[in-house]
Every structure is written in C-alpha cells, then in structure tokens.
C-alpha cells in the first residue's frame, strides 16, 4: 500500500505558501476553466507561461511535478494516441492504415490534449504541495458557507470533513496492522487469481469497520462531554484572513483571463 | 415510505462522527487496489454502499461528493466536477436502494449495481472523459463496457457479503 496519501504537502515559506487556501482553491478551479477555453497555440503558450511562473513563485523543486505526472503517464499516452489515430478525416491526411489515420488536425489536437493534461496536473500538484490538508478543509468549508441559504448542513459537513482528515493517518496505521495480523495467520494479500484476492478483502474490511466504529463511539462521547451538539452555530478558532496578496493573485489571473479572451480570437 | 427519505435527516453526534470516520476509511481504501495489470479496482464502493445503508441517500451523497473532491485535490489528481457528480449520483442510487432495510437482498443489490454500472460508470464517466480530453467516445466505450461486465458481478457479491455480514449488522444496531 502506498503511504503517500497526505504526505504531499511541502513546508516552505514562499509567496504561494502564504496565500489564503480559499484563494488557491478558487484560483485553481478558475485556471481549469481557462485551460478548457484555450483553443490555439497562442493561448496554450500563455497558460504555460502562467503555470511556469506560478511554479517558480512557489520555489518548489521541479522534480516534484514530474512525480505528480508519473502515475497518470499511461492515461496521457493512451489519450494522446487515441487523438492521434482516430481523428476525423477532413484535413490533410499524412498516413492511413485501415481505420487508423494520422491527419494534420489529429497531430495538432493530440498536442493540445497533451498540453491540457500537463497544465492541469501541474496546477493541481501545485495546490496540494503548497497547502496543508486542514487548511484546504477550512477553505472548502468557508466556500460552502453560501449553501446555508438552501438549508444545506454546512457546519455538520465541515465537522465530518475535519474528522475524516484527522482519522486518515490513524486508520491507515490500523489497516496496516490488520493486514499484518492477517498475514501472520496465513492470508496472502495481493497475489493469486483475482477471485482469490477478492476473498482476502472481507477479512480486511470488517475489522477495519469495527475499529472505525469503536473510534467513532469514543470520539462522539468525548465530544458530547465537551458540549458538542450537531447543527448548532459555533465560533471558530482557526480564522482565515484574506490578505492583499490574495487580491493581487486574483487580479493577475483576471489579467490572464482577459489576455486569453483576446488570444482566442486569433485564427 | 421510509426508502424515499431524501431530506437532510438530523444526525446525532455519533452518526456525524461515524460518517466522518467512514469517509477517512474511503480515502484510505481508494489507495488500496487489487487485480492484475488488465483489471484493477478499489473497494471504495463498499464504503459508499455502507454509508448509503446506514445514513440514507442524502448523507451518503454528501460524503461521497466530499471524498471525491478531497481525494482528488489532495492526491494531486486533476479535478473535474463531472466525477464528483458521478460519485454523488452513485451514492444516491445506493441510498434509494439500501436505506432503511433490515436485510438488503440480492435483487436490490443487483438492480442498484447494474444501474450504476450502465448509467454512471459506463455512461457518465465516459461522457466526462470525452468532455475533458475529447477522447472519441466510440473508441473508449468498448473497453469501459468490458471492464464493467467483468467487475459488476464481483461488486454485487462483495456488497452482499459486506452488508449481510453479522458483525457489520451488529454495528448498525449500535448506531
């Protein structure tokens, strides 16, 4: 099992690290929209420069970004090849064999798809490397606040989210312990036929759920003893503050957005 | 009809905490996959099915959606709102089928899992891939359908074994 689950955050003191999590979350969503709007090589160039600039501002070593791409490399290659070989005919055809054909349109399109993958992965890697999980959870909670108008249980949901993040390492250790205990009694995880592997899952899952439930009972009693009631308004110890640099970074992306709109008009 | 209790049912503290910890379990299980290089899958659907049976469609959908967002954002994957919609829809389907039952029989599990396999996994997810990368739908749909045909029976059996496990049912009674 891969231990790299929430160990991705890199503590550093850069300009990007100090940004408000709400700012970084909304900015990365905004950037994804920008990537979907790009339609010619000028726009992709602009977005690449923006991405490189954001990475440079974060002072994070480059190899961390290659590590983010590695697990997705097969999906990228597969998609790019599909684009390359199955593009609709209509433009100049370079090569053809049965249903496979390479056209000018196909080559250009697969290059765009490749760029799109790269940009989106780089930006989301940047978000996770520069923001602590708890800050992200706080940011998400704060961004969900408007949903209170439609009686969405924001407070309860936020509490669930914080509990989930807090218990990921604990449950991870326990999963490991359960797996080792079952291994010691002869269960062989991750080998044999698929049916055999599936049979090893129930002896892993049921103890995991039992221990999760025991944690839940203890924690809920302790929380109630300290006066917690679901769905009642509470104050917050961790306050998110919107600084001037957050406004500046949004301003920068708005400028990029306007530039992108202009470049989109180019043929 | 209790099955169609869609509204945000009020949760007790124990239920809030249990949902939170089950979300953590789902995040962990999403990292644990089995299979060979042709077919791999994780067991997150089991946690979603469990949340759906215990807490109903509304809360299962919220939890599944949040886990999808947090999971992709924190593991550095590329986020796309479509896959969150898929997760929410799948949780809703499980919830409608399983919630409020003392015993979840084969028929309910088979119908729910088939609807999810066809409509969510093969349908919606292929659509999202197309929207994201303009991958030609007809080129990826056959492999995705084949994967669903192989996986759906396995998922049905696992859900049945888990939801009707005596220990898991005794946990539900303590809730």
XYZ file of C-alpha atoms in Angstrom:
442
model
C 0.000 0.000 0.000
C 1.193 3.430 -0.905
C 1.905 5.510 2.159
C 1.966 8.706 0.138
C -1.525 9.872 0.831
C -1.407 13.165 2.622
C 2.353 13.390 2.763
C 2.407 15.606 -0.252
C 2.477 18.952 1.482
C 5.929 20.551 1.346
C 6.502 23.023 4.144
C 8.220 26.073 2.699
C 7.888 29.747 3.116
C 7.142 31.060 -0.329
C 4.687 33.643 -1.572
C 2.345 30.912 -2.812
C 2.505 29.025 0.504
C 1.277 32.082 2.361
C -1.782 32.606 0.167
C -5.200 32.029 1.640
C -6.479 28.466 0.939
C -9.777 29.853 -0.364
C -7.787 31.951 -2.791
C -5.755 28.981 -4.001
C -8.811 26.725 -4.329
C -10.849 29.216 -6.336
C -7.815 30.135 -8.426
C -7.114 26.537 -9.400
C -10.748 25.993 -10.391
C -10.597 29.214 -12.380
C -7.403 28.003 -14.031
C -9.083 24.714 -15.058
C -11.814 26.763 -16.766
C -9.122 28.778 -18.532
C -7.476 25.563 -19.759
C -10.790 24.402 -21.209
C -11.158 27.744 -23.003
C -7.760 27.550 -24.704
C -8.180 26.804 -28.391
C -4.973 27.689 -30.280
C -1.238 27.529 -29.714
C -1.005 31.144 -28.556
C -3.465 30.525 -25.737
C -1.643 27.347 -24.671
C 1.637 29.269 -24.688
C 0.117 31.945 -22.452
C -1.219 29.362 -19.993
C 2.122 27.512 -19.955
C 3.919 30.727 -19.077
C 1.397 31.402 -16.302
C 1.883 27.868 -14.954
C 5.678 28.101 -15.056
C 5.508 31.480 -13.340
C 3.235 30.124 -10.581
C 5.570 27.162 -10.036
C 8.567 29.457 -9.931
C 6.827 31.655 -7.349
C 6.266 28.624 -5.114
C 10.035 27.798 -5.038
C 9.202 24.078 -5.186
C 11.842 21.912 -6.929
C 10.795 20.772 -10.390
C 11.111 17.043 -9.797
C 8.056 17.096 -7.512
C 5.937 17.940 -10.527
C 7.332 15.053 -12.565
C 6.384 12.820 -9.664
C 2.805 14.111 -9.943
C 2.673 13.201 -13.629
C 4.161 9.712 -13.310
C 1.026 7.840 -12.075
C -1.007 9.305 -14.921
C 1.510 8.694 -17.681
C -0.406 5.738 -19.207
C -3.667 7.628 -19.314
C -1.893 10.515 -21.024
C -0.182 8.315 -23.614
C -3.393 6.389 -24.281
C -5.459 9.527 -24.775
C -2.848 11.237 -26.933
C -2.527 8.159 -29.157
C -6.312 7.896 -29.472
C -6.425 11.513 -30.536
C -3.621 10.941 -32.986
C -5.040 7.867 -34.720
C -8.788 8.409 -34.549
C -9.175 11.994 -35.590
C -11.937 12.733 -38.075
C -10.788 12.980 -41.652
C -11.220 16.349 -43.254
C -7.814 17.950 -43.105
C -4.586 16.882 -44.776
C -4.036 13.100 -44.353
C -0.427 12.043 -43.819
C -0.820 8.318 -43.267
C -3.607 5.803 -43.346
C -3.993 2.112 -42.497
C -7.460 0.691 -42.090
C -9.357 2.770 -39.550
C -6.156 4.418 -38.333
C -5.223 7.681 -39.929
C -2.902 10.498 -38.988
C -4.124 13.867 -40.104
C -2.830 17.342 -39.567
C -5.853 18.002 -37.361
C -5.052 14.855 -35.348
C -1.449 15.872 -34.690
C -2.422 19.386 -33.601
C -5.251 18.066 -31.437
C -3.137 15.448 -29.685
C -0.535 18.118 -28.905
C -3.285 20.262 -27.373
C -4.613 17.347 -25.317
C -1.095 16.622 -24.073
C -0.661 20.263 -23.059
C -4.036 20.245 -21.344
C -3.060 17.216 -19.249
C 0.277 18.765 -18.338
C -1.166 22.133 -17.321
C -3.978 20.696 -15.211
C -1.708 18.208 -13.433
C 0.959 20.842 -12.758
C -1.579 23.262 -11.275
C -3.304 20.702 -9.066
C 0.071 19.411 -7.909
C 0.998 22.969 -7.035
C -2.186 23.340 -4.986
C -1.542 20.183 -2.969
C 2.165 20.844 -2.462
C 1.639 24.333 -1.099
C -1.473 23.855 1.074
C -1.932 21.840 4.237
C -4.895 19.427 4.207
C -6.509 21.103 7.218
C -6.221 24.486 5.537
C -7.831 23.022 2.429
C -10.679 21.645 4.559
C -11.136 25.066 6.172
C -11.124 26.673 2.756
C -13.724 24.242 1.419
C -15.901 24.839 4.484
C -15.703 28.562 4.046
C -16.513 28.301 0.339
C -19.548 26.140 1.164
C -20.959 28.757 3.551
C -23.373 30.292 0.980
C -25.137 26.918 0.790
C -26.617 27.692 4.232
C -29.282 29.681 2.383
C -30.706 26.473 0.915
C -30.539 24.817 4.392
C -27.554 22.698 3.466
C -25.972 21.429 6.729
C -22.651 23.200 6.240
C -21.492 23.002 9.866
C -22.118 19.270 10.138
C -20.487 18.605 6.797
C -17.431 20.610 7.783
C -17.186 18.665 11.029
C -17.330 15.389 9.108
C -14.592 16.611 6.829
C -12.254 17.576 9.664
C -12.871 14.251 11.416
C -12.169 12.384 8.175
C -8.852 14.189 7.683
C -7.855 13.696 11.283
C -8.517 9.956 11.123
C -6.834 9.148 7.829
C -3.388 8.531 9.410
C -4.894 6.623 12.352
C -6.979 4.328 10.181
C -4.058 3.945 7.788
C -1.894 2.573 10.595
C -4.719 0.317 11.688
C -5.234 -1.042 8.171
C -1.567 -1.846 8.088
C -1.785 -3.582 11.469
C -4.842 -5.604 10.424
C -3.113 -6.640 7.201
C -0.027 -7.747 9.099
C -2.118 -9.635 11.647
C -3.991 -11.458 8.883
C -0.729 -12.126 7.055
C 0.677 -13.686 10.203
C -2.284 -16.073 10.138
C -1.719 -17.037 6.531
C -3.740 -14.575 4.429
C -1.857 -13.712 1.258
C -2.728 -10.165 0.097
C -2.113 -9.096 -3.463
C -1.243 -12.409 -5.071
C -3.060 -15.263 -6.758
C -6.059 -15.044 -9.057
C -8.490 -12.148 -8.855
C -11.113 -14.285 -7.111
C -8.502 -15.281 -4.535
C -7.504 -11.692 -3.949
C -11.131 -10.642 -3.518
C -11.667 -13.282 -0.856
C -8.940 -11.653 1.227
C -10.807 -8.356 1.260
C -13.641 -9.166 3.666
C -11.228 -10.236 6.494
C -9.570 -6.857 5.998
C -12.658 -4.665 5.698
C -14.788 -5.975 8.542
C -12.140 -5.418 11.266
C -11.421 -2.019 9.730
C -15.083 -1.010 10.004
C -15.283 -2.361 13.559
C -12.261 -0.350 14.626
C -13.582 2.731 12.795
C -16.844 2.328 14.660
C -15.119 1.975 18.019
C -13.198 5.176 17.329
C -16.463 6.874 16.400
C -18.165 5.835 19.639
C -15.276 7.004 21.828
C -14.885 10.266 19.987
C -18.596 11.100 19.949
C -18.924 10.508 23.699
C -15.877 12.684 24.324
C -17.224 15.404 22.051
C -20.627 15.419 23.721
C -18.942 15.571 27.110
C -17.301 18.778 25.934
C -20.589 20.281 24.844
C -20.756 19.483 21.159
C -24.168 19.432 19.549
C -24.598 18.880 15.842
C -26.214 21.654 13.822
C -25.761 24.365 16.400
C -23.842 27.528 15.492
C -20.301 27.613 16.870
C -17.409 30.012 16.745
C -14.162 29.197 15.009
C -10.697 29.033 16.472
C -8.976 28.943 13.078
C -9.864 32.095 11.184
C -8.998 32.526 7.553
C -7.846 36.028 6.672
C -7.909 37.406 3.150
C -4.678 39.372 2.597
C -3.633 41.832 -0.048
C -1.552 39.181 -1.849
C -4.704 37.130 -2.372
C -6.341 40.043 -4.140
C -3.156 40.586 -6.169
C -3.037 36.955 -7.308
C -6.694 37.051 -8.357
C -6.015 40.303 -10.197
C -3.150 38.611 -12.038
C -5.398 35.763 -13.157
C -8.103 38.185 -14.268
C -5.493 39.873 -16.481
C -4.525 36.432 -17.831
C -8.218 35.731 -18.472
C -8.585 38.950 -20.494
C -5.395 38.120 -22.423
C -6.765 34.641 -23.127
C -10.043 36.072 -24.432
C -8.053 38.296 -26.791
C -5.757 35.477 -27.974
C -8.736 33.174 -28.589
C -9.840 35.436 -31.428
C -6.623 34.688 -33.356
C -7.080 32.136 -36.163
C -42.229 5.275 2.602
C -39.030 5.379 4.506
C -36.980 4.377 1.484
C -37.517 7.735 -0.133
C -36.405 9.867 2.809
C -34.330 12.246 0.733
C -34.256 15.229 3.060
C -31.357 16.085 5.353
C -32.206 13.878 8.284
C -30.801 15.259 11.538
C -27.832 13.248 12.697
C -26.740 12.505 16.239
C -23.165 13.191 17.299
C -22.317 9.513 16.954
C -23.686 9.465 13.427
C -21.771 12.589 12.418
C -18.527 11.135 13.749
C -19.178 7.716 12.189
C -19.771 9.299 8.788
C -16.553 11.282 9.144
C -14.506 8.224 10.028
C -16.098 6.197 7.236
C -15.021 8.988 4.881
C -11.479 8.535 6.162
C -11.786 4.785 5.536
C -12.943 5.517 1.993
C -9.943 7.798 1.388
C -7.606 5.037 2.558
C -9.297 2.272 0.585
C -9.062 4.366 -2.575
C -5.298 3.846 -2.340
C -5.609 0.099 -1.947
C -6.284 -1.637 -5.255
C -6.194 -5.276 -6.200
C -6.092 -7.079 -9.503
C -3.591 -7.547 -12.276
C -2.389 -5.145 -14.916
C -5.516 -5.604 -17.036
C -8.135 -5.178 -14.375
C -7.692 -3.277 -11.167
C -10.207 -1.858 -8.843
C -10.518 -0.427 -5.380
C -13.147 -1.025 -2.734
C -14.439 2.471 -2.195
C -17.868 1.413 -3.496
C -18.215 -0.810 -0.406
C -17.851 2.164 1.913
C -20.348 4.148 -0.144
C -22.813 1.265 -0.025
C -22.380 1.045 3.737
C -22.888 4.788 4.218
C -25.955 4.585 1.991
C -27.479 1.761 4.017
C -26.792 3.414 7.356
C -27.427 7.089 6.630
C -29.591 7.296 3.517
C -29.193 8.877 0.091
C -28.720 12.472 1.200
C -25.827 11.962 3.610
C -24.205 9.252 1.518
C -24.253 11.628 -1.443
C -22.682 14.463 0.567
C -19.981 12.183 1.944
C -19.219 10.630 -1.445
C -19.017 14.032 -3.114
C -16.698 15.415 -0.429
C -14.440 12.366 -0.560
C -14.193 12.753 -4.313
C -13.206 16.420 -4.046
C -10.790 15.943 -1.145
C -9.358 12.752 -2.594
C -8.519 14.229 -5.980
C -7.406 17.625 -4.710
C -5.131 16.194 -2.032
C -3.623 13.448 -4.076
C -2.745 15.891 -6.806
C -5.043 14.416 -9.401
C -6.785 16.577 -11.914
C -10.107 17.716 -10.534
C -13.189 17.683 -12.710
C -16.662 18.410 -11.400
C -18.129 15.612 -13.547
C -16.573 12.844 -11.488
C -17.974 14.426 -8.324
C -21.405 14.335 -9.961
C -20.854 10.647 -10.785
C -19.882 9.889 -7.179
C -22.945 11.738 -5.877
C -25.320 10.006 -8.301
C -23.925 6.562 -7.447
C -24.331 7.256 -3.716
C -27.907 8.443 -4.302
C -28.725 5.233 -6.175
C -27.265 3.071 -3.391
C -29.144 5.156 -0.835
C -32.505 4.810 -2.545
C -31.976 1.075 -2.874
C -30.498 0.199 0.521
C -31.599 2.753 3.112
C -33.857 1.734 5.960
C -33.797 -2.010 5.317
C -33.100 -4.625 7.916
C -31.993 -7.027 5.238
C -30.708 -5.959 1.823
C -31.495 -8.796 -0.550
C -29.867 -9.862 -3.793
C -32.442 -8.200 -6.043
C -31.885 -4.708 -4.627
C -28.109 -5.013 -4.833
C -28.185 -6.378 -8.380
C -30.547 -3.690 -9.658
C -28.656 -0.857 -7.945
C -25.271 -2.071 -9.128
C -26.480 -2.624 -12.697
C -27.984 0.871 -12.852
C -24.714 2.311 -11.554
C -22.573 0.245 -13.927
C -24.533 1.233 -17.010
C -25.608 4.740 -16.187
C -22.759 6.091 -14.050
C -19.592 4.114 -14.792
C -20.094 3.401 -18.476
C -22.323 6.369 -19.306
C -21.476 9.443 -17.249
C -17.766 8.723 -16.735
C -17.216 8.146 -20.435
C -19.027 11.403 -21.114
C -16.734 13.237 -18.657
C -13.623 11.763 -20.279
C -14.948 12.946 -23.618
C -15.649 16.442 -22.291
C -12.230 16.677 -20.643
C -9.969 15.340 -23.343
C -12.178 14.994 -26.430
C -11.352 11.293 -26.428
C -13.573 9.713 -29.101
C -16.421 8.029 -27.195
C -16.725 5.021 -29.506
C -13.017 4.283 -29.101
C -13.084 4.023 -25.298
C -16.633 2.796 -24.686
C -15.980 -0.884 -25.630
C -13.084 -1.283 -23.176
C -15.024 0.517 -20.456
C -18.085 -1.673 -21.052
C -15.931 -4.805 -20.951
C -14.464 -3.691 -17.636
C -17.961 -3.102 -16.234
C -19.129 -6.536 -17.419
C -16.232 -8.150 -15.551
C -16.466 -6.029 -12.418
C -20.208 -5.754 -11.779
C -20.685 -9.387 -10.600
C -17.702 -9.024 -8.268
C -19.102 -5.785 -6.859
C -22.554 -7.317 -6.377
C -21.135 -10.282 -4.445
C -18.896 -8.102 -2.276
C -21.709 -5.695 -1.394
C -23.962 -8.609 -0.446
C -21.246 -10.186 1.713
C -20.456 -6.915 3.466
C -23.973 -5.615 4.108
C -25.162 -9.003 5.376
C -22.098 -9.645 7.475
C -23.245 -10.283 11.044
C -20.606 -8.071 12.597
C -21.432 -5.161 10.312
C -25.133 -5.568 11.089
C -24.471 -5.544 14.805
C -22.569 -2.266 14.316
C -25.622 -0.819 12.591
C -27.785 -1.686 15.586
C -25.468 0.240 17.876
C -25.787 3.355 15.747
